[in-house]
Coordinates of C-alpha atoms in Angstrom, one line a residue:
M1104 CA 0.0 0.0 0.0
D1105 CA 1.3 3.3 -1.0
S1106 CA 0.2 6.7 0.3
R1107 CA 1.0 10.1 -1.2
T1108 CA -0.5 13.6 -1.2
F1109 CA -1.3 15.2 -4.5
T1110 CA -2.8 18.3 -5.9
V1111 CA -5.8 18.2 -8.2
Q1112 CA -3.6 18.8 -11.2
Q1113 CA -1.2 16.0 -10.2
I1114 CA -4.1 13.6 -9.8
Y1115 CA -5.5 14.1 -13.1
Q1116 CA -2.6 15.2 -15.3
D1117 CA -1.3 11.6 -16.2
R1118 CA -2.9 9.5 -19.0
R1119 CA -5.1 7.6 -16.6
Q1120 CA -8.7 6.8 -15.8
Y1121 CA -10.2 6.6 -12.5
R1122 CA -13.1 4.1 -12.7
V1123 CA -16.1 3.8 -10.3
P1124 CA -16.8 0.0 -10.1
F1125 CA -20.2 -1.3 -10.9
Y1126 CA -20.9 -2.4 -7.4
Q1127 CA -20.7 1.0 -5.9
R1128 CA -23.5 3.4 -5.2
P1129 CA -24.3 6.4 -7.6
Y1130 CA -23.2 9.9 -7.0
V1131 CA -25.0 11.5 -4.1
W1132 CA -23.3 14.6 -3.1
N1133 CA -25.5 17.8 -3.3
R1134 CA -25.5 21.6 -2.9
D1135 CA -26.5 21.8 0.7
D1136 CA -24.3 19.2 2.2
Q1137 CA -21.1 19.2 0.2
W1138 CA -20.9 21.6 -2.7
G1139 CA -21.6 24.7 -0.9
R1140 CA -18.8 24.2 1.6
L1141 CA -16.3 23.0 -1.2
W1142 CA -17.0 26.3 -3.1
E1143 CA -16.2 28.3 0.0
D1144 CA -12.9 26.6 0.4
I1145 CA -12.0 27.2 -3.2
R1146 CA -13.0 30.8 -3.0
D1147 CA -11.0 31.4 0.1
K1148 CA -7.9 29.9 -1.6
A1149 CA -8.5 32.1 -4.8
E1150 CA -9.0 35.3 -2.7
A1151 CA -5.8 34.4 -0.7
R1152 CA -3.9 34.4 -4.1
L1153 CA -5.3 37.7 -5.0
Q1154 CA -4.1 39.2 -1.8
G1155 CA -0.5 38.0 -2.5
G1156 CA -0.1 36.1 0.8
K1157 CA 1.4 32.7 1.2
T1158 CA -1.1 30.0 0.4
F1159 CA -1.5 26.6 2.1
P1160 CA -3.1 23.5 0.5
H1161 CA -6.7 22.7 1.6
F1162 CA -6.9 19.1 2.5
M1163 CA -9.9 17.3 1.0
G1164 CA -9.4 14.0 2.6
A1165 CA -8.3 10.6 1.3
V1166 CA -9.2 8.3 -1.6
V1167 CA -8.3 4.7 -2.0
L1168 CA -7.3 3.4 -5.4
E1169 CA -6.7 -0.2 -6.8
P1170 CA -4.5 0.0 -9.8
Q1171 CA -5.7 -2.5 -12.6
K1172 CA -3.2 -4.5 -14.6
K1173 CA -2.8 -3.5 -18.1
T1174 CA -2.6 -6.5 -20.4
G1175 CA -1.6 -5.0 -23.8
L1176 CA -0.1 -1.9 -25.3
L1177 CA -3.3 -0.1 -26.2
G1178 CA -5.6 1.6 -23.7
V1179 CA -5.1 4.0 -20.8
E1180 CA -3.9 3.2 -17.3
R1181 CA -7.0 2.3 -15.0
H1182 CA -7.5 2.6 -11.3
H1183 CA -10.6 1.4 -9.5
I1184 CA -11.9 3.8 -6.9
I1185 CA -12.4 1.7 -3.8
D1186 CA -13.2 4.8 -1.7
G1187 CA -13.6 8.4 -2.6
Q1188 CA -15.7 8.5 -5.7
Q1189 CA -17.7 11.3 -4.5
R1190 CA -14.7 13.6 -4.1
L1191 CA -13.0 12.6 -7.3
T1192 CA -16.3 12.9 -9.3
T1193 CA -17.1 16.3 -7.7
L1194 CA -13.6 17.6 -8.8
Q1195 CA -14.4 16.6 -12.4
Y1196 CA -17.7 18.8 -12.2
V1197 CA -15.7 21.6 -10.5
M1198 CA -13.2 21.6 -13.4
T1199 CA -15.9 21.4 -16.1
A1200 CA -17.6 24.4 -14.5
L1201 CA -14.2 26.2 -14.5
V1202 CA -13.9 25.6 -18.2
H1203 CA -17.3 27.2 -18.9
T1204 CA -16.3 30.0 -16.6
L1205 CA -12.9 30.7 -18.4
R1206 CA -14.7 30.7 -21.7
A1207 CA -17.2 33.2 -20.4
A1208 CA -14.3 35.3 -19.0
K1209 CA -12.5 35.0 -22.4
N1210 CA -9.5 33.6 -20.7
D1211 CA -8.6 30.8 -23.2
K1212 CA -4.9 30.6 -22.3
L1213 CA -5.7 28.5 -19.2
L1214 CA -8.1 26.2 -20.9
P1215 CA -5.5 23.6 -21.9
L1216 CA -4.4 23.2 -18.3
I1217 CA -7.9 22.4 -17.2
E1218 CA -8.9 20.3 -20.1
A1219 CA -5.8 18.1 -19.6
C1220 CA -7.3 17.2 -16.3
L1221 CA -10.7 16.3 -17.9
T1222 CA -9.8 14.4 -21.1
N1223 CA -7.0 11.7 -21.7
S1224 CA -4.8 12.3 -24.7
N1225 CA -3.9 10.3 -27.8
P1226 CA -7.2 8.7 -28.6
E1227 CA -5.7 6.8 -31.5
T1228 CA -4.0 4.5 -28.9
M1229 CA -7.1 3.7 -27.0
E1230 CA -9.1 0.5 -27.0
D1231 CA -12.5 2.2 -26.4
V1232 CA -12.3 5.9 -27.2
A1233 CA -15.8 6.8 -26.1
V1234 CA -15.0 5.5 -22.6
E1235 CA -11.2 6.0 -22.2
R1236 CA -11.2 9.6 -23.2
F1237 CA -12.7 10.5 -19.8
K1238 CA -10.4 10.9 -16.8
L1239 CA -13.2 9.5 -14.7
W1240 CA -15.8 7.0 -15.5
P1241 CA -18.7 6.6 -13.2
T1242 CA -20.9 3.7 -12.2
F1243 CA -23.5 2.4 -14.6
R1244 CA -26.4 4.3 -13.2
D1245 CA -24.6 7.8 -13.6
R1246 CA -23.1 7.2 -17.0
K1247 CA -25.7 8.8 -19.4
Q1248 CA -26.2 12.1 -17.6
Y1249 CA -22.5 12.3 -16.7
E1250 CA -21.5 11.9 -20.4
L1251 CA -24.1 14.4 -21.6
A1252 CA -23.1 17.0 -19.0
M1253 CA -19.4 16.6 -19.2
T1254 CA -19.2 16.8 -23.0
A1255 CA -21.4 19.9 -23.4
A1256 CA -19.3 22.7 -24.9
S1257 CA -21.3 25.6 -23.4
L1258 CA -24.2 26.4 -21.0
D1259 CA -26.4 26.8 -24.0
E1260 CA -25.7 23.3 -25.1
L1261 CA -26.3 22.1 -21.5
R1262 CA -29.8 23.6 -21.8
Q1263 CA -30.4 21.9 -25.1
R1264 CA -29.4 18.5 -23.7
F1265 CA -31.4 18.9 -20.4
P1266 CA -34.4 21.0 -21.5
A1267 CA -36.7 19.8 -18.6
S1268 CA -34.3 21.2 -16.0
F1269 CA -34.4 24.8 -17.3
T1270 CA -36.9 27.6 -17.2
Q1271 CA -37.9 29.6 -20.3
T1272 CA -35.4 32.3 -19.2
G1273 CA -32.6 29.8 -19.1
S1274 CA -32.1 29.4 -15.4
L1275 CA -32.1 26.1 -13.5
R1276 CA -35.6 25.2 -12.3
K1277 CA -35.9 25.4 -8.5
I1278 CA -39.3 23.8 -8.0
G1279 CA -40.8 20.7 -9.5
A1280 CA -37.7 19.3 -11.1
D1281 CA -35.3 16.5 -10.2
H1282 CA -32.1 17.5 -11.9
P1283 CA -29.3 15.0 -12.9
P1284 CA -26.7 15.5 -10.3
A1285 CA -23.9 16.1 -13.0
L1286 CA -25.9 18.9 -14.5
E1287 CA -26.8 20.6 -11.1
A1288 CA -23.3 20.5 -9.9
I1289 CA -21.7 21.9 -13.0
V1290 CA -24.4 24.7 -13.2
F1291 CA -23.9 25.4 -9.4
F1292 CA -20.1 25.7 -9.6
H1293 CA -20.3 27.7 -12.7
E1294 CA -22.7 30.3 -11.2
Q1295 CA -20.6 30.8 -8.2
M1296 CA -17.4 31.0 -10.1
L1297 CA -18.8 33.4 -12.7
D1298 CA -20.2 35.8 -10.1
W1299 CA -16.8 35.7 -8.2
V1300 CA -14.8 36.3 -11.3
N1301 CA -17.0 39.2 -12.5
D1302 CA -16.6 41.0 -9.1
E1303 CA -14.2 43.6 -10.3
A1304 CA -14.1 45.4 -7.0
E1305 CA -11.1 43.2 -6.1
G1306 CA -9.3 43.1 -9.4
D1307 CA -9.7 42.6 -13.2
V1308 CA -11.5 39.6 -14.6
A1309 CA -8.4 38.0 -16.1
T1310 CA -6.5 38.2 -12.8
R1311 CA -9.4 36.7 -10.8
A1312 CA -10.0 33.9 -13.4
T1313 CA -6.2 33.0 -13.0
A1314 CA -6.4 33.1 -9.3
L1315 CA -9.4 30.7 -9.4
A1316 CA -7.8 28.3 -11.8
A1317 CA -4.7 28.2 -9.6
A1318 CA -6.8 27.6 -6.5
V1319 CA -8.6 24.6 -8.1
L1320 CA -5.6 23.1 -9.7
T1321 CA -2.9 23.5 -7.0
D1322 CA -4.4 24.7 -3.6
L1323 CA -6.5 21.5 -3.1
S1324 CA -4.8 18.3 -2.0
I1325 CA -5.9 14.7 -1.6
V1326 CA -4.1 11.8 0.0
C1327 CA -4.2 9.0 -2.6
I1328 CA -3.8 5.5 -1.1
S1329 CA -2.8 3.0 -3.8
L1330 CA -3.2 -0.6 -3.0
G1331 CA -0.6 -3.1 -3.7
E1332 CA -1.1 -6.7 -5.2
D1333 CA -1.3 -8.1 -1.6
D1334 CA -3.8 -5.7 -0.3
D1335 CA -7.4 -6.9 0.0
A1336 CA -9.7 -4.3 -1.6
Q1337 CA -12.8 -6.1 -0.1
V1338 CA -11.4 -5.5 3.5
I1339 CA -10.4 -2.0 2.8
F1340 CA -13.9 -1.2 1.4
E1341 CA -15.6 -2.8 4.5
T1342 CA -13.3 -0.8 6.8
L1343 CA -14.2 2.4 5.2
N1344 CA -18.0 1.6 4.9
G1345 CA -19.0 4.3 7.4
H1346 CA -17.1 6.9 5.4
G1347 CA -19.2 9.7 3.6
A1348 CA -22.8 9.0 2.8
E1349 CA -24.5 6.1 4.6
L1350 CA -24.0 2.7 3.2
H1351 CA -26.6 0.0 3.4
A1352 CA -26.0 -3.7 4.0
T1353 CA -26.9 -4.4 0.4
D1354 CA -24.2 -1.9 -0.8
L1355 CA -21.6 -4.1 1.0
I1356 CA -23.3 -7.3 -0.3
R1357 CA -23.2 -5.9 -3.9
N1358 CA -19.5 -5.0 -3.4
F1359 CA -18.9 -8.5 -2.0
I1360 CA -20.5 -10.2 -5.0
F1361 CA -18.7 -8.1 -7.7
M1362 CA -15.3 -8.4 -6.0
R1363 CA -15.6 -12.0 -7.1
A1364 CA -16.8 -11.2 -10.5
G1365 CA -13.5 -10.7 -12.3
T1366 CA -13.7 -9.9 -16.0
D1367 CA -17.4 -11.0 -16.1
A1368 CA -18.4 -7.9 -13.9
D1369 CA -20.0 -5.8 -16.8
D1370 CA -22.1 -8.6 -18.1
L1371 CA -23.1 -9.9 -14.7
Y1372 CA -24.1 -6.4 -13.7
N1373 CA -26.2 -5.7 -16.8
N1374 CA -27.8 -9.1 -17.0
L1375 CA -28.3 -10.2 -13.4
W1376 CA -27.9 -7.3 -11.1
S1377 CA -29.3 -4.1 -12.8
Q1378 CA -32.9 -5.1 -12.1
F1379 CA -32.2 -4.5 -8.4
E1380 CA -31.4 -0.8 -9.0
A1381 CA -35.0 -0.2 -9.9
P1382 CA -36.9 2.2 -7.6
I1383 CA -39.0 -0.6 -6.0
W1384 CA -36.1 -2.2 -4.4
S1385 CA -34.9 1.1 -2.7
E1386 CA -38.3 1.9 -1.2
K1387 CA -38.3 1.8 2.6
Q1388 CA -40.5 -0.9 4.1
T1389 CA -41.3 -1.0 7.8
R1390 CA -41.7 -4.2 9.9
G1391 CA -42.3 -3.5 13.5
R1392 CA -39.9 -0.7 14.6
L1393 CA -37.5 -1.4 11.7
S1394 CA -37.4 0.5 8.4
R1395 CA -35.1 -0.8 5.7
P1396 CA -34.9 -0.6 1.9
R1397 CA -37.0 -3.4 0.4
L1398 CA -33.8 -4.9 -1.0
E1399 CA -32.5 -5.6 2.4
W1400 CA -35.7 -7.5 3.4
F1401 CA -35.5 -9.4 0.0
V1402 CA -31.9 -10.6 0.7
Q1403 CA -32.8 -11.5 4.3
T1404 CA -35.8 -13.5 3.0
T1405 CA -33.7 -15.2 0.3
V1406 CA -31.0 -16.3 2.7
Q1407 CA -33.7 -17.7 5.1
A1408 CA -35.5 -19.5 2.3
Q1409 CA -32.3 -21.1 1.3
T1410 CA -31.0 -22.1 4.7
G1411 CA -34.1 -22.2 6.9
E1412 CA -32.1 -20.3 9.5
E1413 CA -33.2 -16.9 10.9
I1414 CA -31.0 -14.0 9.9
D1415 CA -30.9 -10.7 11.8
V1416 CA -31.5 -7.9 9.2
G1417 CA -29.3 -5.7 11.5
R1418 CA -26.5 -8.1 10.7
L1419 CA -27.5 -8.9 7.2
Y1420 CA -24.1 -8.5 5.5
A1421 CA -22.3 -10.8 8.0
G1422 CA -25.2 -13.3 7.7
Y1423 CA -25.0 -13.1 3.8
R1424 CA -21.3 -13.8 3.9
R1425 CA -21.6 -16.7 6.2
F1426 CA -24.2 -18.3 3.9
V1427 CA -22.1 -17.8 0.8
D1428 CA -18.9 -19.1 2.4
S1429 CA -20.7 -22.1 3.8
A1430 CA -20.4 -25.5 2.2
A1431 CA -23.9 -25.2 0.5
G1432 CA -23.5 -21.6 -0.4
P1433 CA -23.2 -20.2 -4.0
H1434 CA -19.5 -19.2 -4.0
A1435 CA -19.1 -17.7 -7.5
A1436 CA -20.5 -14.2 -8.3
G1437 CA -22.6 -15.7 -11.2
A1438 CA -24.1 -18.3 -8.9
Q1439 CA -25.1 -15.8 -6.3
L1440 CA -26.6 -13.4 -8.8
G1441 CA -28.5 -16.3 -10.4
M1442 CA -30.0 -17.2 -7.0
L1443 CA -31.0 -13.7 -6.3
N1444 CA -32.6 -13.3 -9.7
R1445 CA -34.4 -16.6 -9.3
F1446 CA -35.9 -15.5 -5.9
G1447 CA -36.2 -11.8 -6.9
E1448 CA -38.8 -12.5 -9.5
H1449 CA -41.0 -14.4 -7.0
Y1450 CA -40.3 -11.8 -4.2
R1451 CA -41.5 -9.0 -6.4
A1452 CA -44.6 -10.8 -7.2
L1453 CA -45.1 -11.7 -3.5
V1454 CA -44.8 -8.1 -2.3
T1455 CA -46.6 -6.3 -5.2
G1456 CA -49.3 -9.0 -5.6
T1457 CA -48.7 -8.5 -9.5
G1458 CA -49.3 -11.5 -11.8
S1459 CA -51.4 -14.7 -11.9
E1460 CA -48.7 -17.1 -10.4
P1461 CA -49.8 -18.7 -7.1
I1462 CA -47.2 -16.5 -5.2
A1463 CA -48.6 -13.3 -6.6
V1464 CA -52.2 -14.3 -5.7
F1465 CA -51.1 -15.2 -2.3
G1466 CA -49.3 -11.8 -2.0
R1467 CA -52.4 -9.9 -2.8
R1468 CA -54.4 -11.9 -0.4
I1469 CA -52.1 -11.6 2.6
A1470 CA -50.8 -8.1 2.1
V1471 CA -52.7 -6.7 5.0
W1472 CA -52.2 -9.5 7.4
D1473 CA -48.8 -8.7 8.9
A1474 CA -47.5 -11.7 7.1
S1475 CA -43.8 -11.0 6.7
P1476 CA -42.9 -14.2 8.8
T1477 CA -44.4 -16.2 5.9
H1478 CA -42.3 -14.8 3.2
A1479 CA -39.3 -17.2 3.3
L1480 CA -41.6 -20.2 3.3
A1481 CA -43.6 -18.6 0.3
L1482 CA -40.4 -18.0 -1.6
R1483 CA -39.2 -21.6 -1.0
V1484 CA -42.6 -23.0 -2.1
A1485 CA -42.6 -20.8 -5.2
T1486 CA -39.0 -22.1 -6.2
S1487 CA -39.8 -25.7 -5.4
S1488 CA -40.8 -28.6 -7.5
L1489 CA -44.3 -28.5 -6.1
S1490 CA -47.0 -28.3 -8.7
T1491 CA -49.1 -25.2 -9.2
D1492 CA -52.0 -26.9 -7.5
E1493 CA -49.9 -27.9 -4.6
Q1494 CA -48.4 -24.4 -4.1
Q1495 CA -52.0 -23.0 -4.2
E1496 CA -53.0 -25.5 -1.5
I1497 CA -50.1 -24.6 0.7
Y1498 CA -50.7 -20.8 0.3
S1499 CA -54.4 -21.4 1.0
C1500 CA -53.6 -23.1 4.3
I1501 CA -51.3 -20.3 5.3
E1502 CA -53.9 -17.6 4.5
S1503 CA -56.5 -19.5 6.4
Y1504 CA -54.2 -19.8 9.4
L1505 CA -53.5 -16.0 9.4
V1506 CA -57.2 -14.9 8.9
R1507 CA -58.7 -17.5 11.4
R1508 CA -56.2 -16.5 14.1
A1509 CA -56.8 -12.8 13.6
V1510 CA -60.7 -13.2 13.6
C1511 CA -60.4 -15.2 16.8
G1512 CA -58.1 -12.6 18.3
L1513 CA -55.1 -14.7 18.8
S1514 CA -51.6 -13.5 18.9
R1515 CA -49.1 -13.4 16.0
K1516 CA -46.0 -13.3 18.2
N1517 CA -45.1 -17.0 17.5
Y1518 CA -45.4 -16.7 13.7
N1519 CA -41.7 -16.7 13.0
K1520 CA -41.2 -20.0 14.8
V1521 CA -44.3 -21.7 13.3
F1522 CA -43.4 -20.9 9.7
A1523 CA -39.6 -21.5 10.3
Q1524 CA -40.5 -25.1 11.3
Q1525 CA -42.6 -25.6 8.0
L1526 CA -39.7 -24.1 6.0
K1527 CA -37.2 -26.5 7.4
R1528 CA -39.5 -29.4 6.7
L1529 CA -39.6 -28.2 3.0
I1530 CA -36.0 -27.8 2.8
D1531 CA -35.5 -31.4 4.0
G1532 CA -37.7 -32.5 1.2
D1533 CA -40.5 -34.1 3.1
L1534 CA -43.1 -31.4 2.9
T1535 CA -46.3 -32.2 0.8
T1536 CA -49.7 -30.5 1.0
V1537 CA -51.0 -33.2 3.2
A1538 CA -48.0 -33.0 5.5
F1539 CA -48.2 -29.2 5.6
R1540 CA -51.9 -29.1 6.6
A1541 CA -51.3 -31.9 9.2
A1542 CA -48.3 -30.0 10.6
L1543 CA -50.3 -26.8 11.1
A1544 CA -53.3 -28.7 12.4
S1545 CA -51.1 -30.3 15.1
L1546 CA -50.2 -27.0 16.6
S1547 CA -51.8 -26.3 20.0
G1548 CA -52.1 -23.5 22.5
E1549 CA -52.9 -19.8 22.4
A1550 CA -49.8 -18.9 20.5
S1551 CA -49.8 -21.5 17.7
R1552 CA -53.1 -23.2 17.1
W1553 CA -55.0 -23.2 13.9
P1554 CA -58.5 -22.4 15.0
T1555 CA -61.1 -25.2 14.2
D1556 CA -64.4 -24.4 12.4
D1557 CA -66.3 -24.4 15.7
E1558 CA -63.9 -21.8 17.2
F1559 CA -63.9 -19.8 14.0
K1560 CA -67.5 -19.8 13.7
R1561 CA -68.1 -18.8 17.4
Q1562 CA -65.7 -15.9 17.1
W1563 CA -66.9 -14.9 13.6
I1564 CA -70.5 -14.5 14.9
E1565 CA -69.9 -13.4 18.5
G1566 CA -66.5 -11.7 18.4
A1567 CA -65.9 -7.9 18.6
T1568 CA -64.5 -7.4 15.2
Y1569 CA -64.6 -3.6 14.4
P1570 CA -63.7 -1.8 16.4
G1571 CA -61.8 -4.7 18.0
R1572 CA -59.7 -7.4 16.5
L1573 CA -59.5 -6.2 12.9
D1574 CA -58.4 -2.9 11.6
A1575 CA -60.1 -1.3 8.5
A1576 CA -57.7 -2.8 6.0
K1577 CA -58.1 -6.3 7.3
L1578 CA -61.9 -6.0 7.3
R1579 CA -61.9 -4.8 3.7
A1580 CA -59.7 -7.7 2.8
I1581 CA -62.3 -10.1 4.2
F1582 CA -65.2 -8.3 2.5
H1583 CA -63.3 -8.4 -0.8
R1584 CA -62.9 -12.2 -0.5
L1585 CA -66.6 -12.6 0.6
E1586 CA -67.9 -10.4 -2.3
T1587 CA -65.9 -12.4 -4.8
A1588 CA -67.2 -15.7 -3.3
M1589 CA -70.8 -14.6 -3.6
R1590 CA -70.6 -13.7 -7.2
S1591 CA -71.8 -16.5 -9.7
E1592 CA -70.2 -17.3 -13.0
K1593 CA -72.9 -15.3 -14.7
T1594 CA -72.0 -12.1 -12.8
E1595 CA -70.9 -9.3 -15.1
E1596 CA -67.8 -8.7 -13.0
L1597 CA -66.6 -11.9 -11.4
V1598 CA -63.9 -10.2 -9.2
P1599 CA -64.5 -6.7 -7.9
L1600 CA -61.6 -4.4 -8.8
T1601 CA -61.2 -2.8 -5.5
L1602 CA -63.1 -2.0 -2.4
D1603 CA -60.5 0.2 -0.8
A1604 CA -62.4 3.5 -1.4
L1605 CA -65.5 2.2 0.4
D1606 CA -66.4 3.0 4.0
I1607 CA -66.9 0.4 6.7
D1608 CA -70.5 0.9 7.9
H1609 CA -72.1 -0.3 11.1
I1610 CA -75.7 -1.2 9.8
M1611 CA -76.8 -0.7 13.4
P1612 CA -74.7 2.4 14.2
K1613 CA -72.4 2.7 17.3
S1614 CA -74.5 5.8 18.3
W1615 CA -77.8 4.0 17.9
Y1616 CA -79.8 5.8 20.6
G1617 CA -81.6 8.4 18.5
H1618 CA -83.2 6.2 15.8
W1619 CA -83.2 2.6 17.2
L1620 CA -85.6 1.4 19.8
L1621 CA -85.1 -1.5 22.1
A1622 CA -87.2 -4.7 21.6
D1623 CA -89.6 -3.4 24.3
G1624 CA -90.3 -0.4 22.3
T1625 CA -88.4 2.1 24.6
A1626 CA -85.5 4.4 23.7
A1627 CA -82.1 4.4 25.4
S1628 CA -79.7 7.1 25.8
A1629 CA -75.9 7.2 25.6
F1630 CA -76.1 7.8 29.4
D1631 CA -78.1 4.6 29.8
A1632 CA -75.4 2.7 27.9
I1633 CA -72.6 4.1 30.0
N1634 CA -74.5 3.2 33.2
A1635 CA -75.1 -0.4 32.1
Q1636 CA -71.5 -1.3 31.5
P1637 CA -70.4 -1.9 35.2
L1638 CA -73.4 -4.3 35.5
R1639 CA -71.8 -6.5 32.9
F1640 CA -69.3 -7.8 35.6
S1641 CA -71.8 -7.7 38.5
S1642 CA -73.0 -10.8 40.3
A1643 CA -76.3 -9.2 40.8
D1644 CA -79.2 -10.0 38.6
V1645 CA -79.5 -7.5 35.7
D1646 CA -83.0 -6.2 34.7
P1647 CA -84.2 -7.1 31.2
R1648 CA -83.9 -3.6 29.9
T1649 CA -80.4 -3.2 30.9
Q1650 CA -79.5 -6.6 29.5
A1651 CA -81.1 -5.6 26.3
I1652 CA -78.8 -2.5 26.2
L1653 CA -75.8 -4.7 27.0
D1654 CA -76.6 -7.2 24.2
R1655 CA -77.0 -4.3 21.7
E1656 CA -73.7 -2.9 22.6
D1657 CA -72.1 -6.3 22.2
A1658 CA -73.8 -6.9 18.9
I1659 CA -72.7 -3.6 17.1
P1660 CA -69.0 -4.5 16.4
R1661 CA -69.8 -8.0 15.2
L1662 CA -69.1 -9.1 11.6
G1663 CA -72.8 -9.6 11.0
N1664 CA -73.4 -5.9 11.6
L1665 CA -70.7 -4.7 9.3
T1666 CA -70.7 -3.9 5.6
L1667 CA -69.3 -1.6 2.9
V1668 CA -70.9 1.4 1.4
H1669 CA -69.9 4.5 -0.5
L1670 CA -68.5 7.2 1.8
G1671 CA -71.2 9.6 0.7
V1672 CA -73.9 7.1 1.9
N1673 CA -72.1 6.5 5.1
R1674 CA -71.7 10.2 6.0
A1675 CA -75.2 11.1 5.1
L1676 CA -76.9 8.2 7.0
Q1677 CA -74.4 7.4 9.6
N1678 CA -76.8 7.2 12.7
H1679 CA -80.1 6.9 10.8
G1680 CA -82.7 4.1 11.2
Y1681 CA -82.7 0.9 9.1
G1682 CA -85.4 2.1 6.8
A1683 CA -83.4 5.0 5.6
K1684 CA -80.2 2.9 5.2
R1685 CA -82.1 0.1 3.3
E1686 CA -83.4 2.7 0.8
A1687 CA -79.9 4.0 0.3
L1688 CA -78.5 0.5 -0.3
F1689 CA -81.3 -0.1 -2.9
E1690 CA -80.3 3.2 -4.7
H1691 CA -76.6 3.1 -4.5
S1692 CA -75.1 -0.3 -3.7
N1693 CA -74.3 -3.0 -6.3
L1694 CA -72.5 -5.3 -3.9
H1695 CA -73.6 -8.8 -3.4
L1696 CA -72.6 -8.2 0.2
N1697 CA -75.6 -6.0 0.7
R1698 CA -78.2 -7.9 -1.2
A1699 CA -79.7 -9.6 1.7
L1700 CA -79.9 -6.4 3.6
M1701 CA -82.2 -5.0 1.0
T1702 CA -84.9 -7.7 1.7
R1703 CA -85.2 -7.3 5.4
E1704 CA -87.9 -5.2 6.9
S1705 CA -86.1 -4.7 10.2
W1706 CA -82.7 -5.0 11.8
D1707 CA -81.9 -6.1 15.4
E1708 CA -79.7 -8.3 17.3
A1709 CA -81.2 -11.4 15.9
A1710 CA -80.8 -10.2 12.4
I1711 CA -77.0 -9.5 13.1
S1712 CA -76.5 -13.0 14.3
A1713 CA -78.3 -14.5 11.3
R1714 CA -76.3 -12.4 8.8
G1715 CA -73.1 -13.5 10.6
E1716 CA -74.1 -17.1 10.2
A1717 CA -74.9 -16.6 6.6
L1718 CA -71.4 -14.9 5.9
F1719 CA -69.8 -17.6 7.8
E1720 CA -71.0 -20.2 5.2
F1721 CA -68.9 -18.4 2.7
A1722 CA -66.0 -17.8 5.0
V1723 CA -65.6 -21.4 6.0
G1724 CA -65.2 -22.2 2.3
I1725 CA -62.7 -19.4 1.5
W1726 CA -60.6 -20.2 4.6
P1727 CA -60.9 -24.0 5.3
G1728 CA -59.6 -25.1 8.6
P1729 CA -57.4 -27.8 10.1
N1730 CA -60.3 -30.4 10.2
T1731 CA -61.0 -29.9 6.4
A1732 CA -60.2 -33.2 4.4

């Protein structure tokens, strides 16, 4: 390992290219966090030169470089940037802005000095002129905008190449535009430089332009650490992973993979990794108190699906390395990327619910059920040799297990253990649909059991559902499945597109006192309901009227009393009597879920129970239980 301090001019003057490897992240420095401070440092050095005082180099930090072996006579010398790509890339933007500033100041004599730090000479001896002419070559994701910005001969050409980023007056848009970083950096530094150069209060334009160029080329210094043949670039990268912008575990994993890729890195990146750069994989997803990019949850799930072992997402990189380096792990970069692609296709279908494959259908159905503990098992099922019918059967069992336990008010705290056990059985090769159903059915106790039909029916009809055991999203999911099951083959629309925009309505409202009489024909007030509550737990006899109030309060949050209506209907008739609600359903509702309500003349506790039983006949078919053959 060799360490030396260089000025900017010394770093870039040789016929050499600094290349950002594919595995590294894109350029992320910006105006507020880095560019503004860097410009202030450059300006201070330029002003010190104007004042004729002694100048001292401004230290910009260190970069770590890995020289690449040159195998032939042609081509430029190459160095991979192991750490420091943000600094080295920014300096290219600074010098490009300086070129535009010198041209605007009509100071062409200095241009060759700057251009020599931007472009390699002797293109006739290059292997790939389009790439090797650049002193720095960014990672794949930055290349297009980098090349367009760096090769523009003027600000006018930049405006032509990036029209969406500029206003009609030619200035950079400040609102409603997401500018390419290369463009925004060059424009920022150019505007600052031009304003400073044109300030003639401190000297003429030519003198100030010369001071500015000298400040950039000779007054900024960087320590360049060049690795030797025996230095491990992987270890260096990991040691520096906290340096600069935050790195995610998957940045280290990507680096780990491509450090093993050798000469196949470009092809492997384009064909097998590039899909993971799509925005869907960087979206933050929350599980419990942890928020991570979706790609991290995917890698964690994939390793669990392959090994059957739990992996802590907080130590994802270490867990991934252990897996890859194990006897059963995919050691080669191509094998690792092949595995990630195979699982990635199914994981995307699982978490987006897009497609018709069994795992996509499963993903749509369990999206609201806090089902992340099932994901590793679901992936393993999707990539197994099980037939489509067998996969559907296993997914159906999982969905039933989740829904039944939620309706019965049972805890989900043991789900990781339950589904990890089933995953290990599948990995061991002895999991069939019959065995899977039997294994779930054999679970016992509050924390693990799969509710039987009797328990499911009792809680479906009598349980406090909403408010209570289910939130709005879960209840809508149940109603969507019920509505689909109620439709016949002759229905115009077999599957409702979405019910998410509809309101959950209590047919007998929570505030029932104004329009709903008790069975004895008397009215009750909210005050009566409040006074009745303590008697629920009293050993003394409760009079019939008070008991009627308690029974009604119990019936209101039950499934039989719940439905979906348009929000306008719900808001207009929220606490009205049944007759008004039924007329509104006749007029506005097309749901099969509400058809039976339109035929009833009255609505009371018995009607709620009867509707609960009628809905259960569909539910038990949708979510068959452990005692189903």
